[in-house]
């Protein structure tokens, strides 16, 4: 079994460049950039196709959602950055897909970074509504199940940057995906809250969508843990230790992406920025609750993986004990018998027993008695 | 032994739906909804049977306790939510039985979520006063004792949501149970504090009831730990490791349910909401003390389970040592003897010893001496 | 060796009863109640024997110490509770001997709970000045030393509740004991600070007495650790692992009783209640220092017990290694020799060596050379 | 394999001297001192070569960067200290290269200490742009790979002290290096932010440069972990445990240098000193984010190294199991066979079987049957 | 090897006595008391020899340093306590040498307790400038190196109490030592800061002296760790586990003495007492930095000692594996051969092979082939 997944550290490719230099930093080539523009208010929603963001409505009655996916087209992203008057460091962070989940408040906008984690069947469509362009993503988590080919899957991670201004939201996804399809559907639904509430609610809806997706991933890992439990107790799979290690590493990876988000959302709620209305705050608290729950589960999983290691070690010792017992029983029974046979195989001229009429049966009897004593001894020791 | 209990993550079934959508989320089918209505004041208590919550007395002199059990009838719950003017997210949380213990303060009410944990004999009535409709509950904790059938039991968990308004309490249990029978009895008792104090005291009484029940569960787990201790030191049960793992996992599960409650109750006391009078606060502090005590016990149990693992490992090593010693003693004594016998079994034409008159007894003597030296050596090593 | 000490969770016996119900809760039957009444001021101390607390002097110049031991007589305790106008929950806490160390401030009094821990020789008088009625106490900690009967002892725990009012102190001990004899002696000493300072100093004196006693217990455990160290390195005692486990469990038990007291005393100092004068505060800080020191020692002991486990595991492995080496050396030397003997024991018609004149000595020589090579090999490996 | 790298504690060489005594303290001899002087403002940058710092322009329009590398020339450093009117303790700290990363605010300047960590090929040029004078540095981290000579490298650490005054920056590097070449290049670039912003931005640029370099080191360690993973699973390298230990020790070393820097930078941001403008603060927050990310990675690495140890232990046990199985199978099959052969090798006068016509084939058959049963038994046990 | 060092808990000898009773509490007999009196100001320093502290100059222009070493003469210490008007509890703390490092602020003085840790060659002079009267000190830390007698040393701990008043410093050392010789020398040096700054600087100088000494001790322990690393990898020393345990215990001991001091010094800086001038505060921060650094090193050492244990365990397993392999190879090669020999040693009347002309060489050949196959198999398994 091969564990050798690339550990992403990166950032190093920019070493020596001045800060604010706009180049893409990440573990893989950036996906091509697609942009969609939505304008909505309580009365209706419209998808626009401007050639330039500046053509977007300046009507203060409507909210705008600029949905960018793929970060290859740096020029376009610069253009949008200029349109929203983003700080150079924010633009740099959007292009660097190794960010830690965080939020930053600027005078004109709030910047939120989080991680989308998705399950994908190996070489096929993803589970549920997440059938993104899998080919383009470096698998960040891979769980190989060599025996049951139907269980192979990847868990991939992609960065999502959200810019919340007073009049709209701009989201930058690392790859094209359909994770926000349900949000778009609700945007076109007359009765949905998204249209009634402001852009802060849209930001919440996107975040909620991402967090809900985490639950899918966690469910899958929970199933993996149960499979592992069974395998370990069966004790037939020699690669079980590597699977435990892979599990632990996956949990570390996910924790790195989910843990800071909890702090981030709590931070937004605590600092009560101007961009977030009170009615949306209640919903953000709900997301925060979910993240606390996810962290509880994550910690349980981590402790369980330690428990699995302990069972595995104990199983190994148990098996060794069993092997040793078999050896000991066989050897301990036959070695004295062989010795008795050896004695009467000696060629001394005068060995009176050899001439006895019942010498042979007596020797056999002696052997049986010896073996019997041994067996009784092992019974007493509860080895047999 | 099968460990494969379903790990509940859920929430995923709602992935993609707008927040506030009212569908039941949980690990099992919801139980049918039963509602009981109590109106009480210092003068008396009455159980009402309105067809609609709006028919309840609007008399400001009386307090109301609406006791809902089972969450299947979403319409009815919506109705009650409307009657109490609950926030959509609160209603959603009531229906989602995977909540973390928490409280939330709204303008009109205080919302508290906690977990009822109950012991149930496998396939029979539960212990003590908790003989609920066991069949309807997914066992959240199961301790299999294949040998002693009388020790089989389940520990199940059910969610309890409490809404505290100025004029009453509304409790939503996940399943019908008799855990609050004692509270109902006291409600009809003339001298009880429940009737004298306001609805906040009723909320406290329900919480106290739930926390008292935890002690029952902990007592049971304490007994299990003692059983495990004995089994491990006996060292005859090969499945002991799985039992330790199950114990650890049960403790993780319980901790996930009890630990946040401590913070929740402390939070209520700290934030001093309007709904809680000062006289009830003293009682809440008492509950908080109990929760601190439970957490102390829980941590002790967790450390003990680690200690049990260590004894188990050490017992395995000890047993291996013993097996090895037996093998080594037998092999080490007989191998040289067999060698001596082998020498005199050789067929060389000229082996003078073979013709000696006392060759045979001399060989036997040599063997005895060798064996004696070995035995003395092992005595010195304290192996025998 | 039997580990099966009862793990105390209790509280469960009250499950379902309304809070404030006065029944005794604890791991054992309550001891009979004895009460002593002291009145003192700077001029003198007097022990009174009133039939009723109300007969006590109402002179505001004197301080009163009501010393209750044994909690069996609930009526008497209720009477005293009424005399001091205690809150029902305080009375309940006094009777529940499973409290966690804590303090609570009420309008009229301050309530402090702590744990007395005492060493008792098994079946005999206790060490030092602590010769309480040992028979009445459930041993909370027991250290069995089957070999050296003179080392057997119990460590028992008993609850002490202190009520501090403006005019006096009331102490409730779980059992009769002589732990406070020195305080009584000082009370009758003209020059002692107790008589000069107020009742807050008396409360401090009682607390200090209890904390000083902890040091005795810790010293004893320290000696046990040293005994264990020697036993483990000797490596002859097979029950050493259970002793380590018992040690860890004892430390857990003691920590549960001592750790919260540190927080409690620090809390009193921080909150500066009216009942505590500034001059007594300095003394309480001294107690607090001692508790910090005790916690340092406790943590050291806990880490040491982990270290002992590690030595034990390593000793087991070492011993296994030694056993294996002996087996390997003997087997490896004699197996080839036996094989050579076996060859010349074959009955082939034409085996020229058998007819050689020096065949036999040559075979013996071959065996010696083989054995010599083996011995040299093991020398090189440093196994011999 | 030799682990014996010198653990640096030092400071001891100054024991007994009055504080403020200026002698160099460190693990190695100080490198010769080189000084470069830059004066810049928005209009241009000039490198000056004054014989004395006092000759530097006193024009308040220009900023000054005094770049010192090598700390051997204490006189020169004293001179510069006097020119900048540094506190004696600051000067002492600059010369003591065992400082912990920290910052200190004085009336006239801000003092920041951090650690440069660099990768160096063993005995050759360093990786990337860090080809410093490797010979002069005591390797603080060394990863020996005896087999693959192309993988040998050192990770060295050097101290960087930065003094930020209102009018300039003074940096003290422990050794000459080219790590800041990119900063110098940008200084001479007309459009760079360094020239537009004040000296606080220059301080940031230097810090950013150092932190970017950490990512290079982390990438390298990540690759090492992957190599180790493969080696451990292969299980052929007996020195794997020492490599895990070296890895852990390297991570401890790096953590000691990186961890406090996070706190330091956060502290600067929190305390908002006068020397740092608001526009630079945003950039410092970016550095802080990077440091949080680095710490996340570091913790992952540390947990992975624990995981590697666990795999290694489990691999060892597995291998032992395999060895034991082979021994047990061979011994268990042949010992009974040898016993049968031994029986018919006995020399009893009357052994009827010996005279049977098909005695020999029958004995062989008995052996084959015995062996067959054994093989089937091992099959059932899944040992074969 | 004997581990049995006395674990000091003490305090128990005072159990039952009223607080403030002045008796010496400690692990050993107190050393005889020596007192030295220094009066100094900017103009000069004078050592006085008063028979009574009251004879000391009352001139407010001079500062006084009363340097007491040895705590046997309680009368003298009481006298000085009266002269400085110390609180009874302070005097008690000075005499109790089991204090935790701490500081306390009183109206008239500041009381600081810390621990001097010193290295001493076993039975000889101490290292460096610390050649105290070693014989009088109970070794608190002992590192036995039975093989290399030149490496034997003790690490002893002694308590230092410092009283800082407005006009002077009074230091109480547990034993006579020359640790402060350098401070005395500087006191007589005209240009030294001690004479220019107030008594707070003298307190700092003494503290700094003690902390600098810690570095010496840490360096020594660092060397020990390196020695242990080599021993463990060599794997020849069977007592290595006890040495690891001793190391861990020493680190625990030192931590108990150094860790609280960090908090103490930080506390002094935070609370800014009147006795400490701002110019001295800068120096105290420097001491605080050193203590943070020491704690970093201490934590590294503790993690390293865990790492050493892991290597040791892995080395043990490795060695076991090697032993098992040798046994398995020898046994597995010879057991089948011996079996073949056994077959042809049978005495059946009709064994055709025995009569073949080349029966014997054929049998030998069969054995060689069998052995060859085994050897190839082990080669494939990489056991040879």
Coordinates of N, CA and C in Angstrom, one line a residue, chain A residues 1-12 14-20 87-89 92-93 96 98-100 102 104 106 236 238 241-242 245 248-249 252-253 255-256 260 302 309 312-313 316-317 319-320 322-324 326-327 330-331 334-335 337-338 340-342 344-347 353-360 363-364 367, chain D residues 129 182-183 186 193 201 204 208-209 212-213 215-216 218-219 222-223 225-226 229-230 233 279 282-283 285-286 289-290 292-294 296-297 299-301 303-305 307-311 313-315 317-318 320-321 324-325 327-328 331-332 335-336 338-339 342-353 374 377-378 381-383:
Chain A
X1 N 0.9 -1.2 0.0 CA 0.0 0.0 0.0 C 0.9 1.2 0.0
X2 N 0.5 2.2 -0.8 CA 1.3 3.4 -0.9 C 0.6 4.5 -0.1
X3 N 1.4 5.2 0.7 CA 0.8 6.3 1.5 C 1.1 7.6 0.9
X4 N 2.1 7.6 0.0 CA 2.8 8.8 -0.4 C 2.0 9.9 -1.1
X5 N 1.1 10.5 -0.3 CA 0.4 11.6 -0.8 C 1.2 12.8 -0.6
X6 N 1.2 13.8 -1.5 CA 2.0 15.0 -1.4 C 1.5 15.8 -0.2
X7 N 2.4 16.2 0.7 CA 2.0 17.1 1.8 C 2.1 18.5 1.2
X8 N 1.1 19.3 1.3 CA 1.1 20.6 0.7 C 1.6 21.6 1.7
X9 N 2.6 22.3 1.4 CA 3.1 23.4 2.3 C 3.0 24.7 1.4
X10 N 3.6 24.5 0.3 CA 3.7 25.6 -0.7 C 4.0 27.0 -0.1
X11 N 3.5 28.0 -0.7 CA 3.8 29.4 -0.3 C 5.3 29.6 -0.7
X12 N 6.0 28.5 -0.7 CA 7.5 28.7 -1.0 C 7.7 29.2 -2.4
X14 N 6.5 31.6 -3.7 CA 6.6 33.0 -3.8 C 7.7 33.6 -3.0
X15 N 8.5 32.7 -2.3 CA 9.6 33.2 -1.5 C 10.5 34.2 -2.3
X16 N 10.6 35.4 -1.8 CA 11.5 36.3 -2.4 C 10.8 37.4 -3.2
X17 N 9.5 37.1 -3.5 CA 8.7 38.1 -4.3 C 8.1 39.1 -3.3
X18 N 7.9 40.3 -3.8 CA 7.3 41.3 -2.9 C 5.9 40.9 -2.5
X19 N 5.4 41.2 -1.3 CA 4.0 40.9 -1.0 C 3.1 41.7 -1.9
X20 N 1.9 41.1 -2.2 CA 1.0 41.7 -3.1 C 1.1 41.3 -4.5
X87 N -8.3 45.4 -1.3 CA -6.9 45.7 -0.9 C -6.0 44.7 -1.6
X88 N -4.8 45.1 -2.0 CA -4.0 44.1 -2.8 C -3.8 42.8 -2.0
X89 N -3.7 42.9 -0.7 CA -3.4 41.6 0.0 C -4.6 40.7 0.0
X92 N -4.4 39.0 -3.3 CA -3.3 37.9 -3.2 C -3.9 36.7 -2.4
X93 N -4.6 36.9 -1.3 CA -5.1 35.8 -0.6 C -6.1 35.0 -1.4
X96 N -4.2 32.7 -3.5 CA -3.4 31.7 -2.8 C -4.3 30.7 -2.1
X98 N -3.8 28.2 -0.4 CA -3.4 27.5 0.8 C -3.8 28.3 2.1
X99 N -4.8 29.2 2.0 CA -5.2 30.0 3.1 C -5.8 29.1 4.2
X100 N -5.7 29.6 5.4 CA -6.4 29.1 6.5 C -7.7 29.8 6.6
X102 N -10.4 32.1 7.6 CA -10.3 33.3 8.4 C -11.2 34.4 7.9
X104 N -11.6 38.8 7.5 CA -10.9 40.1 7.8 C -11.9 41.2 7.5
X106 N -12.5 45.0 6.4 CA -12.0 46.2 5.8 C -13.0 47.3 5.9
X236 N -7.4 -10.1 9.9 CA -6.8 -10.8 8.8 C -6.1 -9.8 7.9
X238 N -3.3 -7.4 6.9 CA -2.0 -7.0 7.4 C -1.8 -5.5 7.2
X241 N -2.8 -1.3 9.8 CA -2.1 -0.2 10.4 C -1.9 1.0 9.5
X242 N -1.6 0.8 8.3 CA -1.5 1.9 7.3 C -2.9 2.6 7.1
X245 N -3.3 4.8 10.0 CA -2.5 6.0 9.8 C -3.1 7.0 8.8
X248 N -6.0 8.7 10.4 CA -5.5 9.8 11.3 C -5.1 11.0 10.5
X249 N -4.4 10.7 9.4 CA -3.9 11.8 8.6 C -5.0 12.6 8.0
X252 N -6.5 14.8 10.5 CA -5.6 16.0 10.7 C -5.9 17.0 9.6
X253 N -6.0 16.5 8.4 CA -6.2 17.4 7.3 C -7.5 18.1 7.4
X255 N -9.3 18.5 10.1 CA -9.3 19.4 11.2 C -8.7 20.8 10.9
X256 N -7.6 20.7 10.1 CA -6.9 21.9 9.7 C -7.8 22.8 9.0
X260 N -10.4 26.0 12.3 CA -10.2 27.4 12.3 C -11.5 28.1 11.9
X302 N -11.0 11.2 16.4 CA -9.6 11.1 16.6 C -9.3 10.2 17.8
X309 N -6.0 1.9 17.1 CA -4.6 1.5 17.2 C -4.3 0.6 18.4
X312 N -5.6 -2.8 17.7 CA -4.7 -3.4 16.7 C -3.5 -4.0 17.4
X313 N -2.9 -3.2 18.3 CA -1.7 -3.7 19.0 C -2.0 -4.9 19.8
X316 N -2.5 -7.9 17.8 CA -1.2 -8.5 17.3 C -0.6 -9.3 18.5
X317 N -0.6 -8.8 19.7 CA -0.1 -9.5 20.8 C -0.9 -10.8 21.1
X319 N -2.5 -12.5 18.9 CA -2.2 -13.5 17.9 C -0.8 -14.1 18.2
X320 N 0.2 -13.3 18.6 CA 1.5 -13.8 18.9 C 1.4 -14.8 20.0
X322 N -1.1 -16.7 20.7 CA -1.8 -17.9 20.2 C -0.7 -18.8 19.5
X323 N 0.1 -18.1 18.6 CA 1.1 -18.8 17.9 C 2.1 -19.5 18.8
X324 N 2.5 -18.7 19.8 CA 3.4 -19.2 20.8 C 2.8 -20.4 21.6
X326 N 0.6 -22.6 20.5 CA 0.6 -23.8 19.7 C 2.0 -24.4 19.7
X327 N 3.0 -23.5 19.4 CA 4.3 -24.0 19.4 C 4.7 -24.7 20.7
X330 N 2.8 -28.1 21.3 CA 3.4 -29.2 20.4 C 4.8 -29.6 20.9
X331 N 5.6 -28.6 21.0 CA 7.0 -28.9 21.4 C 7.1 -29.5 22.7
X334 N 6.0 -33.2 22.6 CA 6.7 -34.2 21.8 C 8.2 -34.3 22.2
X335 N 8.7 -33.2 22.7 CA 10.2 -33.2 23.0 C 10.5 -34.3 24.1
X337 N 8.8 -37.0 24.7 CA 8.6 -38.3 24.0 C 9.7 -38.7 23.1
X338 N 10.1 -37.7 22.3 CA 11.3 -38.0 21.4 C 12.5 -38.4 22.2
X340 N 12.5 -40.0 25.1 CA 12.3 -41.4 25.5 C 12.7 -42.3 24.4
X341 N 12.1 -42.0 23.2 CA 12.5 -42.8 22.0 C 13.9 -42.8 21.8
X342 N 14.6 -41.7 22.0 CA 16.0 -41.5 21.8 C 16.8 -42.5 22.7
X344 N 15.9 -45.3 24.0 CA 15.8 -46.7 23.6 C 16.3 -46.9 22.2
X345 N 16.8 -45.8 21.5 CA 17.5 -46.0 20.3 C 19.0 -46.1 20.4
X346 N 19.4 -46.0 21.7 CA 20.9 -46.1 21.9 C 21.3 -47.5 21.7
X347 N 22.6 -47.6 21.4 CA 23.1 -48.9 21.0 C 23.9 -49.6 22.0
X353 N 16.2 -53.3 29.4 CA 14.9 -53.0 29.0 C 14.6 -53.5 27.6
X354 N 15.6 -53.4 26.7 CA 15.4 -53.8 25.3 C 15.0 -55.2 25.2
X355 N 15.5 -56.1 26.1 CA 15.2 -57.5 26.0 C 13.9 -57.9 26.6
X356 N 13.3 -57.1 27.5 CA 12.1 -57.4 28.1 C 11.0 -57.7 27.1
X357 N 10.1 -58.6 27.5 CA 9.1 -59.0 26.5 C 8.2 -57.8 26.3
X358 N 7.8 -57.1 27.3 CA 6.9 -56.0 27.2 C 7.6 -54.6 27.2
X359 N 8.9 -54.6 26.9 CA 9.6 -53.4 26.9 C 9.0 -52.3 26.0
X360 N 8.7 -52.8 24.8 CA 8.2 -51.8 23.8 C 6.8 -51.2 24.2
X363 N 7.4 -48.8 27.0 CA 7.9 -47.5 26.6 C 6.8 -46.7 26.0
X364 N 6.0 -47.3 25.1 CA 4.8 -46.6 24.6 C 3.9 -46.0 25.7
X367 N 5.4 -43.1 27.3 CA 5.2 -41.9 26.5 C 3.8 -41.4 26.6
Chain D
X129 N 17.6 30.4 -3.0 CA 18.4 31.7 -2.9 C 19.1 31.8 -1.6
X182 N 16.5 39.9 -2.2 CA 15.3 40.4 -2.9 C 14.8 41.7 -2.4
X183 N 15.0 41.9 -1.1 CA 14.5 43.2 -0.5 C 15.4 44.3 -1.0
X186 N 14.3 45.2 -4.4 CA 13.1 46.0 -4.5 C 13.3 47.4 -4.0
X193 N 6.7 49.2 -3.0 CA 6.1 49.8 -1.8 C 7.1 50.2 -0.8
X201 N 7.4 49.5 7.1 CA 7.2 48.6 6.0 C 8.5 47.8 5.7
X204 N 8.6 45.1 8.1 CA 7.7 44.0 7.7 C 8.3 43.2 6.5
X208 N 8.7 39.3 6.6 CA 8.0 38.5 5.6 C 9.0 37.5 4.9
X209 N 10.2 38.1 4.6 CA 11.2 37.3 3.9 C 11.6 36.1 4.7
X212 N 8.7 33.6 4.8 CA 8.5 32.9 3.6 C 9.6 31.7 3.5
X213 N 10.7 32.0 4.1 CA 11.8 31.0 4.1 C 11.4 29.8 4.9
X215 N 8.6 28.4 5.0 CA 7.8 27.4 4.1 C 8.7 26.5 3.4
X216 N 9.9 27.0 2.9 CA 10.8 26.1 2.2 C 11.3 25.0 3.1
X218 N 9.7 23.8 5.7 CA 8.6 22.9 6.0 C 8.4 22.0 4.9
X219 N 8.5 22.5 3.7 CA 8.3 21.6 2.5 C 9.3 20.5 2.5
X222 N 8.4 18.0 5.1 CA 7.2 17.2 4.6 C 7.7 16.1 3.7
X223 N 8.7 16.4 2.8 CA 9.2 15.4 1.9 C 9.9 14.3 2.8
X225 N 9.1 13.3 5.7 CA 8.1 12.5 6.4 C 7.6 11.5 5.4
X226 N 7.4 11.9 4.1 CA 6.9 11.0 3.1 C 8.0 9.8 2.9
X229 N 7.7 7.5 5.8 CA 6.5 6.6 5.7 C 6.8 5.4 4.8
X230 N 7.4 5.7 3.6 CA 7.7 4.5 2.7 C 8.7 3.6 3.4
X233 N 7.1 1.4 6.1 CA 6.2 0.4 5.6 C 7.0 -0.7 4.9
X279 N -1.3 51.3 7.7 CA -1.2 50.6 6.4 C -0.3 49.4 6.5
X282 N -1.8 46.0 8.3 CA -2.5 45.0 7.5 C -1.6 44.0 6.9
X283 N -0.4 44.5 6.6 CA 0.6 43.5 6.1 C 1.1 42.6 7.2
X285 N -0.6 41.6 9.7 CA -1.6 40.6 9.9 C -1.5 39.5 8.9
X286 N -1.0 39.8 7.7 CA -0.8 38.8 6.7 C 0.4 37.8 7.2
X289 N -1.0 35.6 9.8 CA -1.8 34.5 9.2 C -0.8 33.4 8.8
X290 N 0.3 33.7 8.1 CA 1.2 32.7 7.7 C 1.8 31.9 8.8
X292 N 0.3 31.4 11.7 CA -0.7 30.5 12.2 C -0.7 29.2 11.4
X293 N -0.6 29.5 10.0 CA -0.7 28.3 9.1 C 0.5 27.4 9.4
X294 N 1.7 28.0 9.6 CA 2.9 27.2 9.8 C 2.8 26.4 11.1
X296 N -0.1 25.3 12.3 CA -1.0 24.2 12.0 C -0.2 23.1 11.4
X297 N 0.7 23.4 10.4 CA 1.4 22.4 9.7 C 2.4 21.7 10.7
X299 N 2.1 21.3 13.9 CA 1.3 20.4 14.8 C 1.0 19.1 14.0
X300 N 0.6 19.3 12.8 CA 0.3 18.1 11.9 C 1.5 17.2 11.8
X301 N 2.6 17.8 11.6 CA 3.9 17.0 11.4 C 4.1 16.3 12.7
X303 N 2.1 15.3 15.0 CA 1.1 14.1 15.2 C 1.5 13.0 14.2
X304 N 1.9 13.4 13.0 CA 2.3 12.4 12.0 C 3.5 11.6 12.5
X305 N 4.4 12.3 13.1 CA 5.6 11.6 13.6 C 5.2 10.6 14.7
X307 N 2.3 9.1 14.7 CA 1.7 8.1 13.9 C 2.8 7.2 13.3
X308 N 3.9 7.8 12.8 CA 4.9 7.0 12.2 C 5.5 6.0 13.2
X309 N 5.7 6.5 14.5 CA 6.2 5.6 15.5 C 5.3 4.4 15.7
X310 N 4.0 4.7 15.7 CA 3.0 3.7 15.9 C 3.1 2.6 14.8
X311 N 3.2 3.1 13.6 CA 3.3 2.2 12.5 C 4.5 1.3 12.6
X313 N 6.2 0.5 15.4 CA 6.0 -0.5 16.4 C 5.1 -1.7 15.9
X314 N 4.1 -1.3 15.2 CA 3.2 -2.3 14.7 C 3.9 -3.2 13.7
X315 N 4.7 -2.5 12.8 CA 5.5 -3.3 11.8 C 6.4 -4.3 12.5
X317 N 6.0 -5.7 15.4 CA 5.3 -6.8 16.0 C 4.8 -7.7 14.9
X318 N 4.4 -7.1 13.8 CA 4.0 -7.9 12.6 C 5.1 -8.8 12.2
X320 N 7.7 -9.8 13.9 CA 7.9 -10.9 14.9 C 6.8 -12.0 14.7
X321 N 5.6 -11.6 14.5 CA 4.6 -12.6 14.3 C 4.9 -13.5 13.1
X324 N 7.7 -15.9 14.0 CA 7.2 -16.9 14.9 C 6.3 -17.9 14.2
X325 N 5.5 -17.4 13.2 CA 4.7 -18.3 12.5 C 5.5 -19.3 11.7
X327 N 8.5 -20.4 12.3 CA 9.1 -21.3 13.2 C 8.1 -22.3 13.7
X328 N 6.9 -21.8 14.1 CA 5.9 -22.7 14.6 C 5.4 -23.7 13.6
X331 N 8.3 -26.3 13.0 CA 8.6 -27.1 14.2 C 7.4 -28.0 14.4
X332 N 6.2 -27.4 14.3 CA 5.0 -28.2 14.7 C 4.8 -29.3 13.7
X335 N 8.2 -31.9 14.3 CA 8.5 -32.5 15.6 C 7.7 -33.8 15.8
X336 N 6.4 -33.9 15.5 CA 5.7 -35.2 15.6 C 6.3 -36.2 14.7
X338 N 9.4 -36.5 13.5 CA 10.6 -37.0 14.1 C 10.4 -37.9 15.3
X339 N 9.3 -37.6 16.0 CA 9.0 -38.5 17.1 C 8.6 -39.9 16.6
X342 N 11.6 -41.6 15.6 CA 12.3 -42.0 16.8 C 11.8 -43.3 17.4
X343 N 10.5 -43.5 17.4 CA 9.9 -44.7 17.9 C 10.4 -45.9 17.2
X344 N 10.4 -45.8 15.9 CA 10.9 -47.0 15.1 C 12.4 -47.1 15.0
X345 N 13.0 -46.1 15.6 CA 14.5 -46.2 15.7 C 14.9 -46.9 17.0
X346 N 13.9 -47.2 17.9 CA 14.2 -47.9 19.1 C 14.7 -49.3 18.9
X347 N 15.5 -49.8 19.8 CA 16.1 -51.1 19.6 C 15.5 -52.2 20.4
X348 N 14.2 -52.1 20.7 CA 13.6 -53.2 21.5 C 13.7 -54.5 20.7
X349 N 13.9 -55.5 21.5 CA 14.0 -56.8 20.8 C 12.6 -57.2 20.1
X350 N 11.6 -57.0 20.8 CA 10.3 -57.4 20.2 C 9.5 -56.2 19.8
X351 N 9.6 -55.7 18.6 CA 8.8 -54.6 18.1 C 8.1 -55.1 16.8
X352 N 6.9 -55.7 16.9 CA 6.3 -56.4 15.8 C 6.2 -55.6 14.5
X353 N 5.9 -54.3 14.7 CA 5.8 -53.5 13.5 C 7.0 -53.6 12.6
X374 N -1.7 -31.3 10.2 CA -1.1 -30.1 10.7 C -1.3 -28.9 9.7
X377 N -4.7 -27.7 9.7 CA -5.0 -26.9 10.9 C -4.5 -25.5 10.7
X378 N -3.3 -25.4 10.1 CA -2.7 -24.1 9.9 C -3.5 -23.3 8.8
X381 N -6.3 -21.9 10.5 CA -5.9 -20.7 11.3 C -5.5 -19.6 10.4
X382 N -5.4 -19.8 9.1 CA -5.0 -18.8 8.1 C -3.5 -18.4 8.4
X383 N -2.7 -19.3 8.8 CA -1.3 -19.0 9.0 C -0.5 -19.3 7.7

